[in-house]
Amino acid sequence: MDFSLSMEHEILRKTVRDFAEREIKPIARELDEKEEFHYETMPKMAELGLFGMFVSEEYGGQGMDYLSYIIAVEEIARVDGSHAATVAAGNSLGIGPIYYFGNEEQKRKYLPPLCSGQGLWGFGLTEPNAGSDASNSKTTAYLQGDHWVINGSKIFITNASTKISKGVTSLCRTGTRPDGRPELSCILVETGTPGYEARPMKGKMMWRASNTSELYFEDCKVPKENLLGEQGKGFYQMMQTLDGGRLSIGAMGLGGAQGCFEMALKYAKERVQFGKPIATFQVNAFKLADMALEIECARLLLYKACWLRDTGKPFAKEAAMAKLYCSEVMGRVANQAVQLHGGYGLMKEYDVERFYRDQKLLEIGEGTSEIQRIVISRYIGAL
Ligand code: COS
C-alpha cells in the first residue's frame, strides 16, 4: 500500500495553493463583507485549469483524475469557502451532469464554455418543498409539439444567476411511472429562455461571495432535444451527480479545517498569556493535536473515496462518509480555532470568524449530515 501522492498531484497542490494565497486570500474577507461574487477571479481560475478538471480534453476539459480536482478544491477552501464553492459547484454539479449524461451534441455545445470558465451552470434539484426529500419535486414539464413546457421553482441553486450563468439542469416531473410514483427527468434550460428567471438570494450567513439563486419557470418552453439522457432517469442522474459532488463538499471541509488549524497554530504560538505562548499550555496543545489528528483521518477517508472513484469501483457509501466526516471535522476544528483566538476570533478582521460561519453549510448542502447517515445506514444494511 502506497499513501504517497504522485508528482503531478503534488505539483497541482502547490500551484493551486500559491494561486489561492496570492489571488484569493487577500480579497476574501472584503467580498464576504460585501456579499459580492468576484468576476475577476473567474478567468484567472479558468486559466489555471480549475474548470472541467475531470472532463476529457475533447470537450475542453483538463482530462485529470478526480483526486486532482478534489485537491484543487481543498486548496482553495483552505483560504476561502466562497471561491471553493464556485469551483466545486461549477465542476461537479454544473459540468458533471452534462458530461456524464449528455449526448454528443449537448456535450459539444455546452461543455467548452463551461470548461473555459466563460460560463457557469446550475444544478436545479432543490425546491422549497423538496430539500432532503429530493424526489418530491413539484416542477413539471410536459411536451407540447417540439418543446417541453416547464412550470415550477427551485431554490438555493449555486452559480445560476451570475452575469456569466449559461443555464441550469432542472429536475422536472414529466409523467407518472407504472408504480404510480412521479416520473422525473432532467432538462437543460438556457439562461435567457423566455419564462425562465434566476434571481440571486442575499442575506446568507455563509459562502457570502458565492452565487445562490431562486429559479422560476413560468410556461418556459425549451426544445425537446434539451432532455438530458433518457426520460424518467432524472432522479438517478441527480443522485449519481451528488455522489461525486459530495466528495467536493468533503474537500471543502478538509481544506477549511486545514486553514483553521494553521491559523489556530500560528496564533497560539504567538499569543502570550501568563508569560508564555498559549500553545504551550497543555490544554491548548491537546486541542491542536486533536485538530491535526482529525484532519489526517479526514484526508485519508476522502482520498480513499477518490481512489475508489478513479479506479472505477463503487464509491457512494465512502463519498457519503467522507462528506459527513470532513464537514463535521471542520465544524469541530473551526469551533476550537475560534476558541483559541479568544475574543479576537469573534471579530471579522480574523479570517477564522468567516471559516466558522462558512463551515455550517457543509453539514447542510448536498445532503444534510442526517441524510448522509441515512445513506450510510442503508449501505451497511442497518436501514
Ligand atoms: N445513484 C443512482 N441512483 C440512486 C442513488 C444513487 N446514488 N440513490 C438512489 N438512487 C435511486 C434508487 O435506486 C431508486 O430507484 P428506483 O426508484 O428505480 O427504485 C431511486 O433513486 C429513489 O431512491 P430512494 O428510494 O432511495 O429515494 P428516497 O426518496 O428514499 O431518497 C435520499 C433517497 C434521501 C438518499 C435522497 O433523496 C437524497 O439524497 N436526499 C438529499 C438530497 C440532497 O442531497 N440535496 C441537496 C442538493 S444541494 S446540491
Tab-separated table of C-alpha atoms and ligand atoms in Angstrom:
chain	number	residue	atom	x	y	z
A	1	MET	CA	0.000	0.000	0.000
A	2	ASP	CA	1.448	3.361	-1.029
A	3	PHE	CA	-0.045	6.509	0.506
A	4	SER	CA	2.178	8.991	-1.325
A	5	LEU	CA	0.681	11.328	-3.898
A	6	SER	CA	2.099	11.360	-7.415
A	7	MET	CA	4.442	14.116	-8.512
A	8	GLU	CA	1.580	15.544	-10.661
A	9	HIS	CA	-0.731	15.745	-7.645
A	10	GLU	CA	1.962	17.412	-5.541
A	11	ILE	CA	2.702	19.970	-8.269
A	12	LEU	CA	-1.002	20.670	-8.682
A	13	ARG	CA	-1.413	21.183	-4.929
A	14	LYS	CA	1.480	23.626	-4.815
A	15	THR	CA	0.267	25.525	-7.893
A	16	VAL	CA	-3.289	25.907	-6.581
A	17	ARG	CA	-2.077	26.763	-3.062
A	18	ASP	CA	0.221	29.509	-4.403
A	19	PHE	CA	-2.607	30.863	-6.547
A	20	ALA	CA	-5.120	30.805	-3.684
A	21	GLU	CA	-2.688	32.558	-1.339
A	22	ARG	CA	-1.866	35.199	-3.943
A	23	GLU	CA	-5.190	35.834	-5.695
A	24	ILE	CA	-7.987	34.804	-3.333
A	25	LYS	CA	-6.848	35.146	0.259
A	26	PRO	CA	-6.238	38.935	0.072
A	27	ILE	CA	-9.770	39.669	-1.234
A	28	ALA	CA	-11.843	37.015	0.513
A	29	ARG	CA	-12.738	38.949	3.643
A	30	GLU	CA	-13.926	42.053	1.802
A	31	LEU	CA	-16.000	40.045	-0.676
A	32	ASP	CA	-17.637	38.222	2.223
A	33	GLU	CA	-18.389	41.527	3.893
A	34	LYS	CA	-19.911	42.980	0.704
A	35	GLU	CA	-21.630	39.699	-0.211
A	36	GLU	CA	-20.158	40.064	-3.694
A	37	PHE	CA	-19.385	37.496	-6.389
A	38	HIS	CA	-15.934	38.224	-7.805
A	39	TYR	CA	-15.966	38.043	-11.603
A	40	GLU	CA	-12.296	38.967	-11.893
A	41	THR	CA	-11.046	35.715	-10.366
A	42	MET	CA	-13.093	33.580	-12.803
A	43	PRO	CA	-10.715	33.920	-15.814
A	44	LYS	CA	-7.725	33.511	-13.529
A	45	MET	CA	-9.115	30.309	-12.041
A	46	ALA	CA	-10.016	29.119	-15.529
A	47	GLU	CA	-6.517	29.838	-16.795
A	48	LEU	CA	-5.202	27.644	-14.025
A	49	GLY	CA	-7.454	24.874	-15.351
A	50	LEU	CA	-9.859	24.775	-12.412
A	51	PHE	CA	-12.964	24.196	-14.549
A	52	GLY	CA	-13.665	20.938	-16.337
A	53	MET	CA	-10.818	19.323	-14.422
A	54	PHE	CA	-12.120	15.751	-14.810
A	55	VAL	CA	-13.591	16.348	-18.292
A	56	SER	CA	-11.711	14.919	-21.268
A	57	GLU	CA	-9.798	17.315	-23.472
A	58	GLU	CA	-12.068	16.803	-26.494
A	59	TYR	CA	-14.770	18.837	-24.677
A	60	GLY	CA	-12.351	21.484	-23.468
A	61	GLY	CA	-11.572	19.852	-20.120
A	62	GLN	CA	-8.267	19.130	-18.420
A	63	GLY	CA	-8.511	15.325	-18.529
A	64	MET	CA	-7.337	14.925	-14.932
A	65	ASP	CA	-8.454	12.383	-12.361
A	66	TYR	CA	-11.000	13.117	-9.640
A	67	LEU	CA	-8.348	13.263	-6.917
A	68	SER	CA	-6.694	16.187	-8.731
A	69	TYR	CA	-9.988	18.056	-8.716
A	70	ILE	CA	-10.507	17.297	-5.025
A	71	ILE	CA	-7.008	18.516	-4.137
A	72	ALA	CA	-7.697	21.754	-6.041
A	73	VAL	CA	-10.984	22.355	-4.173
A	74	GLU	CA	-9.249	21.541	-0.879
A	75	GLU	CA	-6.544	24.125	-1.538
A	76	ILE	CA	-8.999	26.871	-2.430
A	77	ALA	CA	-11.145	26.052	0.607
A	78	ARG	CA	-8.008	26.386	2.746
A	79	VAL	CA	-8.260	30.140	2.135
A	80	ASP	CA	-11.896	30.761	1.159
A	81	GLY	CA	-15.163	28.805	1.148
A	82	SER	CA	-16.939	31.033	-1.357
A	83	HIS	CA	-14.417	30.600	-4.167
A	84	ALA	CA	-14.195	26.892	-3.393
A	85	ALA	CA	-17.995	26.709	-3.704
A	86	THR	CA	-17.940	28.400	-7.113
A	87	VAL	CA	-15.352	25.918	-8.375
A	88	ALA	CA	-16.885	22.849	-6.718
A	89	ALA	CA	-20.439	23.570	-7.880
A	90	GLY	CA	-19.112	24.652	-11.281
A	91	ASN	CA	-17.403	21.304	-11.807
A	92	SER	CA	-19.373	18.581	-10.054
A	93	LEU	CA	-22.878	19.982	-10.257
A	94	GLY	CA	-22.737	22.292	-13.283
A	95	ILE	CA	-20.454	20.448	-15.698
A	96	GLY	CA	-20.916	16.970	-14.182
A	97	PRO	CA	-24.458	16.041	-15.329
A	98	ILE	CA	-23.909	17.283	-18.891
A	99	TYR	CA	-20.611	15.400	-19.125
A	100	TYR	CA	-21.943	12.172	-17.647
A	101	PHE	CA	-25.397	12.049	-19.210
A	102	GLY	CA	-25.453	14.484	-22.141
A	103	ASN	CA	-25.498	13.310	-25.756
A	104	GLU	CA	-22.642	14.190	-28.079
A	105	GLU	CA	-24.347	17.321	-29.376
A	106	GLN	CA	-25.120	18.615	-25.871
A	107	LYS	CA	-21.569	17.952	-24.710
A	108	ARG	CA	-20.073	19.755	-27.717
A	109	LYS	CA	-22.435	22.679	-27.294
A	110	TYR	CA	-22.379	23.255	-23.550
A	111	LEU	CA	-19.116	21.917	-22.144
A	112	PRO	CA	-16.406	24.025	-23.847
A	113	PRO	CA	-17.626	27.404	-22.482
A	114	LEU	CA	-18.112	25.885	-19.019
A	115	CYS	CA	-14.674	24.245	-19.055
A	116	SER	CA	-13.044	27.502	-20.115
A	117	GLY	CA	-14.661	29.340	-17.203
A	118	GLN	CA	-16.557	31.681	-19.542
A	119	GLY	CA	-19.775	30.313	-18.165
A	120	LEU	CA	-21.326	28.659	-15.123
A	121	TRP	CA	-24.225	26.217	-14.972
A	122	GLY	CA	-26.661	25.437	-12.145
A	123	PHE	CA	-27.897	22.154	-10.685
A	124	GLY	CA	-31.655	22.551	-10.325
A	125	LEU	CA	-32.658	19.909	-7.815
A	126	THR	CA	-33.765	21.578	-4.568
A	127	GLU	CA	-37.211	23.154	-4.314
A	128	PRO	CA	-38.929	24.987	-1.472
A	129	ASN	CA	-40.697	21.730	-0.512
A	130	ALA	CA	-38.163	19.238	-1.836
A	131	GLY	CA	-34.958	19.585	0.173
A	132	SER	CA	-33.865	16.337	1.833
A	133	ASP	CA	-36.905	14.725	0.210
A	134	ALA	CA	-35.404	15.498	-3.163
A	135	SER	CA	-37.651	13.287	-5.273
A	136	ASN	CA	-40.689	15.267	-4.116
A	137	SER	CA	-40.032	17.722	-6.942
A	138	LYS	CA	-43.124	19.719	-7.937
A	139	THR	CA	-41.677	21.368	-11.025
A	140	THR	CA	-43.446	19.936	-14.051
A	141	ALA	CA	-42.605	19.632	-17.730
A	142	TYR	CA	-44.941	18.449	-20.459
A	143	LEU	CA	-44.384	18.028	-24.159
A	144	GLN	CA	-46.145	20.443	-26.487
A	145	GLY	CA	-45.133	19.751	-30.072
A	146	ASP	CA	-41.351	20.020	-30.235
A	147	HIS	CA	-40.995	21.700	-26.863
A	148	TRP	CA	-41.036	20.993	-23.147
A	149	VAL	CA	-43.149	23.452	-21.206
A	150	ILE	CA	-41.779	23.872	-17.689
A	151	ASN	CA	-43.546	25.317	-14.644
A	152	GLY	CA	-42.281	25.484	-11.078
A	153	SER	CA	-39.437	26.815	-8.994
A	154	LYS	CA	-36.096	25.878	-7.457
A	155	ILE	CA	-34.205	27.299	-4.508
A	156	PHE	CA	-30.619	27.506	-3.144
A	157	ILE	CA	-29.086	26.903	-6.574
A	158	THR	CA	-25.373	27.743	-6.733
A	159	ASN	CA	-23.946	29.597	-9.769
A	160	ALA	CA	-27.308	30.054	-11.545
A	161	SER	CA	-27.756	33.843	-11.516
A	162	THR	CA	-24.325	35.347	-12.151
A	163	LYS	CA	-23.754	37.523	-15.215
A	164	ILE	CA	-21.996	34.537	-16.808
A	165	SER	CA	-24.526	31.839	-15.867
A	166	LYS	CA	-25.442	29.965	-19.039
A	167	GLY	CA	-28.283	27.825	-17.710
A	168	VAL	CA	-29.429	25.099	-15.373
A	169	THR	CA	-30.105	21.372	-15.346
A	170	SER	CA	-33.617	21.208	-13.968
A	171	LEU	CA	-35.272	18.149	-12.457
A	172	CYS	CA	-38.906	18.034	-13.580
A	173	ARG	CA	-41.910	15.751	-13.284
A	174	THR	CA	-42.526	14.533	-16.801
A	175	GLY	CA	-45.211	11.952	-16.092
A	176	THR	CA	-46.190	9.098	-13.800
A	177	ARG	CA	-44.346	5.794	-13.518
A	178	PRO	CA	-46.185	2.460	-13.802
A	179	ASP	CA	-45.838	2.108	-9.994
A	180	GLY	CA	-47.716	5.394	-9.542
A	181	ARG	CA	-44.658	7.422	-8.487
A	182	PRO	CA	-43.734	10.547	-10.435
A	183	GLU	CA	-41.509	10.160	-13.450
A	184	LEU	CA	-38.588	12.581	-13.073
A	185	SER	CA	-36.395	13.815	-15.907
A	186	CYS	CA	-33.613	16.363	-16.258
A	187	ILE	CA	-33.991	19.156	-18.786
A	188	LEU	CA	-31.349	21.707	-19.793
A	189	VAL	CA	-32.664	25.273	-19.634
A	190	GLU	CA	-30.544	28.059	-21.058
A	191	THR	CA	-30.333	31.484	-19.449
A	192	GLY	CA	-32.425	33.959	-21.418
A	193	THR	CA	-35.141	31.450	-22.302
A	194	PRO	CA	-38.497	33.260	-22.014
A	195	GLY	CA	-40.339	32.133	-18.896
A	196	TYR	CA	-37.119	31.297	-17.022
A	197	GLU	CA	-35.798	33.673	-14.389
A	198	ALA	CA	-32.906	33.236	-11.945
A	199	ARG	CA	-32.787	35.658	-9.004
A	200	PRO	CA	-29.804	35.992	-6.643
A	201	MET	CA	-30.510	35.230	-2.976
A	202	LYS	CA	-28.949	37.625	-0.480
A	203	GLY	CA	-28.523	37.671	3.279
A	204	LYS	CA	-26.603	34.420	3.629
A	205	MET	CA	-24.672	33.535	6.758
A	206	MET	CA	-22.020	31.661	4.773
A	207	TRP	CA	-20.348	31.481	1.348
A	208	ARG	CA	-21.404	35.083	1.030
A	209	ALA	CA	-19.217	35.714	-2.027
A	210	SER	CA	-20.650	32.767	-3.929
A	211	ASN	CA	-23.789	32.998	-6.032
A	212	THR	CA	-27.008	31.377	-4.789
A	213	SER	CA	-30.297	31.645	-6.647
A	214	GLU	CA	-34.003	31.099	-6.732
A	215	LEU	CA	-35.281	29.908	-10.093
A	216	TYR	CA	-38.715	30.447	-11.581
A	217	PHE	CA	-40.218	28.670	-14.583
A	218	GLU	CA	-43.470	30.024	-15.982
A	219	ASP	CA	-44.604	28.272	-19.144
A	220	CYS	CA	-40.937	28.142	-20.028
A	221	LYS	CA	-40.535	26.493	-23.428
A	222	VAL	CA	-37.336	24.650	-24.276
A	223	PRO	CA	-36.635	22.423	-27.296
A	224	LYS	CA	-37.437	18.737	-26.903
A	225	GLU	CA	-33.767	17.920	-27.546
A	226	ASN	CA	-32.841	19.581	-24.239
A	227	LEU	CA	-33.854	16.453	-22.355
A	228	LEU	CA	-30.712	15.155	-20.616
A	229	GLY	CA	-30.192	11.477	-21.287
A	230	GLU	CA	-33.215	9.232	-21.001
A	231	GLN	CA	-36.681	10.381	-19.978
A	232	GLY	CA	-37.501	9.201	-16.455
A	233	LYS	CA	-33.868	8.877	-15.412
A	234	GLY	CA	-33.596	12.351	-13.880
A	235	PHE	CA	-33.521	11.347	-10.232
A	236	TYR	CA	-30.780	8.744	-10.788
A	237	GLN	CA	-28.771	11.344	-12.704
A	238	MET	CA	-29.122	13.815	-9.860
A	239	MET	CA	-28.244	11.206	-7.222
A	240	GLN	CA	-25.233	9.967	-9.154
A	241	THR	CA	-24.049	13.527	-9.632
A	242	LEU	CA	-24.380	14.114	-5.897
A	243	ASP	CA	-22.201	11.073	-5.156
A	244	GLY	CA	-19.340	12.904	-6.861
A	245	GLY	CA	-20.419	16.315	-5.580
A	246	ARG	CA	-20.283	15.069	-2.010
A	247	LEU	CA	-16.581	14.398	-2.448
A	248	SER	CA	-16.061	18.070	-3.263
A	249	ILE	CA	-18.007	19.095	-0.150
A	250	GLY	CA	-15.666	16.751	1.720
A	251	ALA	CA	-12.761	18.609	0.119
A	252	MET	CA	-14.187	21.892	1.301
A	253	GLY	CA	-14.432	20.510	4.832
A	254	LEU	CA	-10.898	19.179	4.718
A	255	GLY	CA	-9.404	22.353	3.215
A	256	GLY	CA	-11.374	24.605	5.541
A	257	ALA	CA	-10.282	22.560	8.562
A	258	GLN	CA	-6.675	22.762	7.391
A	259	GLY	CA	-6.955	26.545	7.050
A	260	CYS	CA	-8.470	26.888	10.538
A	261	PHE	CA	-5.807	24.640	12.024
A	262	GLU	CA	-2.973	26.648	10.502
A	263	MET	CA	-4.475	29.917	11.742
A	264	ALA	CA	-5.007	28.482	15.227
A	265	LEU	CA	-1.499	27.028	15.476
A	266	LYS	CA	0.109	30.271	14.342
A	267	TYR	CA	-1.983	32.358	16.718
A	268	ALA	CA	-1.447	30.011	19.677
A	269	LYS	CA	2.327	30.175	19.205
A	270	GLU	CA	2.308	33.974	19.072
A	271	ARG	CA	-0.301	34.850	21.674
A	272	VAL	CA	1.267	35.239	25.099
A	273	GLN	CA	-0.770	34.967	28.306
A	274	PHE	CA	0.509	34.304	31.819
A	275	GLY	CA	4.008	34.907	30.440
A	276	LYS	CA	4.112	32.215	27.768
A	277	PRO	CA	2.615	31.344	24.354
A	278	ILE	CA	-0.819	29.835	24.849
A	279	ALA	CA	0.161	26.850	22.638
A	280	THR	CA	2.451	25.710	25.440
A	281	PHE	CA	-0.451	25.217	27.847
A	282	GLN	CA	-1.203	21.540	27.645
A	283	VAL	CA	-4.948	22.152	27.319
A	284	ASN	CA	-4.322	24.112	24.114
A	285	ALA	CA	-1.592	21.839	22.771
A	286	PHE	CA	-4.048	18.961	23.092
A	287	LYS	CA	-6.702	20.911	21.175
A	288	LEU	CA	-4.183	21.434	18.359
A	289	ALA	CA	-3.113	17.788	18.480
A	290	ASP	CA	-6.745	16.668	18.176
A	291	MET	CA	-7.261	19.001	15.209
A	292	ALA	CA	-4.196	17.556	13.447
A	293	LEU	CA	-5.412	14.022	14.164
A	294	GLU	CA	-8.910	14.586	12.812
A	295	ILE	CA	-7.633	16.369	9.711
A	296	GLU	CA	-5.325	13.437	8.973
A	297	CYS	CA	-8.231	10.973	9.308
A	298	ALA	CA	-10.441	13.169	7.121
A	299	ARG	CA	-7.795	13.338	4.406
A	300	LEU	CA	-7.297	9.569	4.368
A	301	LEU	CA	-11.042	8.934	4.145
A	302	LEU	CA	-11.604	11.475	1.390
A	303	TYR	CA	-8.630	10.417	-0.721
A	304	LYS	CA	-9.624	6.781	-0.390
A	305	ALA	CA	-13.107	7.598	-1.699
A	306	CYS	CA	-11.476	9.439	-4.636
A	307	TRP	CA	-9.237	6.457	-5.285
A	308	LEU	CA	-12.311	4.223	-5.439
A	309	ARG	CA	-13.930	6.569	-7.923
A	310	ASP	CA	-10.795	6.953	-10.030
A	311	THR	CA	-10.343	3.198	-10.235
A	312	GLY	CA	-13.947	2.627	-11.303
A	313	LYS	CA	-15.071	0.999	-8.042
A	314	PRO	CA	-18.333	1.779	-6.190
A	315	PHE	CA	-17.782	4.828	-4.008
A	316	ALA	CA	-21.216	6.198	-2.995
A	317	LYS	CA	-21.013	4.916	0.605
A	318	GLU	CA	-17.477	6.248	1.032
A	319	ALA	CA	-18.496	9.564	-0.570
A	320	ALA	CA	-21.284	9.946	1.992
A	321	MET	CA	-18.860	9.015	4.780
A	322	ALA	CA	-16.219	11.457	3.561
A	323	LYS	CA	-18.738	14.272	3.119
A	324	LEU	CA	-20.176	13.678	6.578
A	325	TYR	CA	-16.873	13.257	8.360
A	326	CYS	CA	-14.931	16.068	6.668
A	327	SER	CA	-17.721	18.603	7.183
A	328	GLU	CA	-18.122	17.672	10.848
A	329	VAL	CA	-14.342	17.725	11.381
A	330	MET	CA	-14.291	21.241	10.019
A	331	GLY	CA	-17.085	22.116	12.468
A	332	ARG	CA	-15.053	20.893	15.424
A	333	VAL	CA	-11.796	22.404	14.165
A	334	ALA	CA	-13.352	25.797	13.380
A	335	ASN	CA	-15.009	25.847	16.786
A	336	GLN	CA	-11.725	25.193	18.611
A	337	ALA	CA	-9.842	27.576	16.321
A	338	VAL	CA	-12.193	30.401	17.321
A	339	GLN	CA	-11.859	29.304	20.959
A	340	LEU	CA	-8.077	29.544	20.744
A	341	HIS	CA	-8.342	33.033	19.268
A	342	GLY	CA	-10.468	34.127	22.232
A	343	GLY	CA	-12.202	37.480	21.757
A	344	TYR	CA	-10.274	38.174	18.544
A	345	GLY	CA	-11.775	35.080	16.956
A	346	LEU	CA	-15.168	36.734	17.188
A	347	MET	CA	-14.019	39.700	15.110
A	348	LYS	CA	-14.360	39.990	11.351
A	349	GLU	CA	-10.738	41.048	10.879
A	350	TYR	CA	-9.739	37.495	11.814
A	351	ASP	CA	-10.444	35.065	8.965
A	352	VAL	CA	-11.270	32.329	11.418
A	353	GLU	CA	-14.595	34.092	12.055
A	354	ARG	CA	-15.560	33.632	8.378
A	355	PHE	CA	-14.463	29.992	8.345
A	356	TYR	CA	-16.619	29.340	11.422
A	357	ARG	CA	-19.690	30.649	9.525
A	358	ASP	CA	-18.802	29.052	6.182
A	359	GLN	CA	-18.464	25.633	7.774
A	360	LYS	CA	-22.145	25.338	8.634
A	361	LEU	CA	-23.184	24.983	5.009
A	362	LEU	CA	-21.140	21.804	4.695
A	363	GLU	CA	-23.384	19.977	7.158
A	364	ILE	CA	-26.468	21.053	5.184
A	365	GLY	CA	-25.697	21.410	1.448
A	366	GLU	CA	-25.548	18.452	-0.979
A	367	GLY	CA	-27.388	16.344	1.581
A	368	THR	CA	-27.505	17.137	5.290
A	369	SER	CA	-25.439	15.164	7.789
A	370	GLU	CA	-28.654	13.335	8.665
A	371	ILE	CA	-29.163	12.316	5.017
A	372	GLN	CA	-25.544	11.085	4.815
A	373	ARG	CA	-26.234	8.933	7.881
A	374	ILE	CA	-29.327	7.532	6.123
A	375	VAL	CA	-27.289	6.750	3.010
A	376	ILE	CA	-24.547	5.051	5.080
A	377	SER	CA	-27.124	3.184	7.204
A	378	ARG	CA	-28.682	1.795	4.036
A	379	TYR	CA	-25.328	0.703	2.617
A	380	ILE	CA	-24.355	-1.131	5.784
A	381	GLY	CA	-27.768	-2.813	5.869
A	382	ALA	CA	-28.967	-1.180	9.064
A	383	LEU	CA	-31.920	0.606	7.475
B	1	COS	N1	-27.295	6.842	-7.689
B	1	COS	C1	-28.223	6.407	-8.587
B	1	COS	N2	-29.484	6.134	-8.256
B	1	COS	C2	-29.834	6.291	-6.968
B	1	COS	C3	-28.931	6.733	-5.980
B	1	COS	C4	-27.602	6.992	-6.395
B	1	COS	N3	-26.683	7.403	-5.535
B	1	COS	N4	-29.570	6.799	-4.808
B	1	COS	C5	-30.844	6.409	-5.038
B	1	COS	N5	-30.988	6.114	-6.342
B	1	COS	C6	-32.198	5.626	-6.990
B	1	COS	C7	-32.759	4.404	-6.260
B	1	COS	O1	-32.198	3.220	-6.772
B	1	COS	C8	-34.253	4.472	-6.548
B	1	COS	O2	-34.525	3.884	-7.779
B	1	COS	P1	-35.998	3.274	-8.111
B	1	COS	O3	-36.968	4.415	-7.998
B	1	COS	O4	-35.883	2.762	-9.505
B	1	COS	O5	-36.254	2.207	-7.099
B	1	COS	C9	-34.489	5.979	-6.670
B	1	COS	O6	-33.221	6.602	-6.916
B	1	COS	C10	-35.088	6.538	-5.409
B	1	COS	O7	-34.210	6.184	-4.355
B	1	COS	P2	-34.708	6.059	-2.863
B	1	COS	O8	-35.920	5.201	-2.785
B	1	COS	O9	-33.529	5.706	-2.037
B	1	COS	O10	-35.175	7.577	-2.610
B	1	COS	P3	-35.612	8.292	-1.304
B	1	COS	O11	-36.743	9.153	-1.663
B	1	COS	O12	-35.743	7.312	-0.177
B	1	COS	O13	-34.401	9.285	-1.044
B	1	COS	C11	-32.274	10.072	-0.386
B	1	COS	C12	-33.098	8.938	-1.008
B	1	COS	C13	-32.813	10.535	0.942
B	1	COS	C14	-30.899	9.472	-0.200
B	1	COS	C15	-32.227	11.230	-1.415
B	1	COS	O14	-33.495	11.843	-1.548
B	1	COS	C16	-31.219	12.275	-1.043
B	1	COS	O15	-30.030	12.088	-1.270
B	1	COS	N6	-31.703	13.411	-0.488
B	1	COS	C17	-30.856	14.533	-0.233
B	1	COS	C18	-30.819	15.382	-1.450
B	1	COS	C19	-29.676	16.308	-1.445
B	1	COS	O16	-28.541	15.932	-1.229
B	1	COS	N7	-29.990	17.562	-1.733
B	1	COS	C20	-29.008	18.588	-1.711
B	1	COS	C21	-28.919	19.219	-3.009
B	1	COS	S1	-27.787	20.534	-2.860
B	1	COS	S2	-26.907	20.448	-4.482
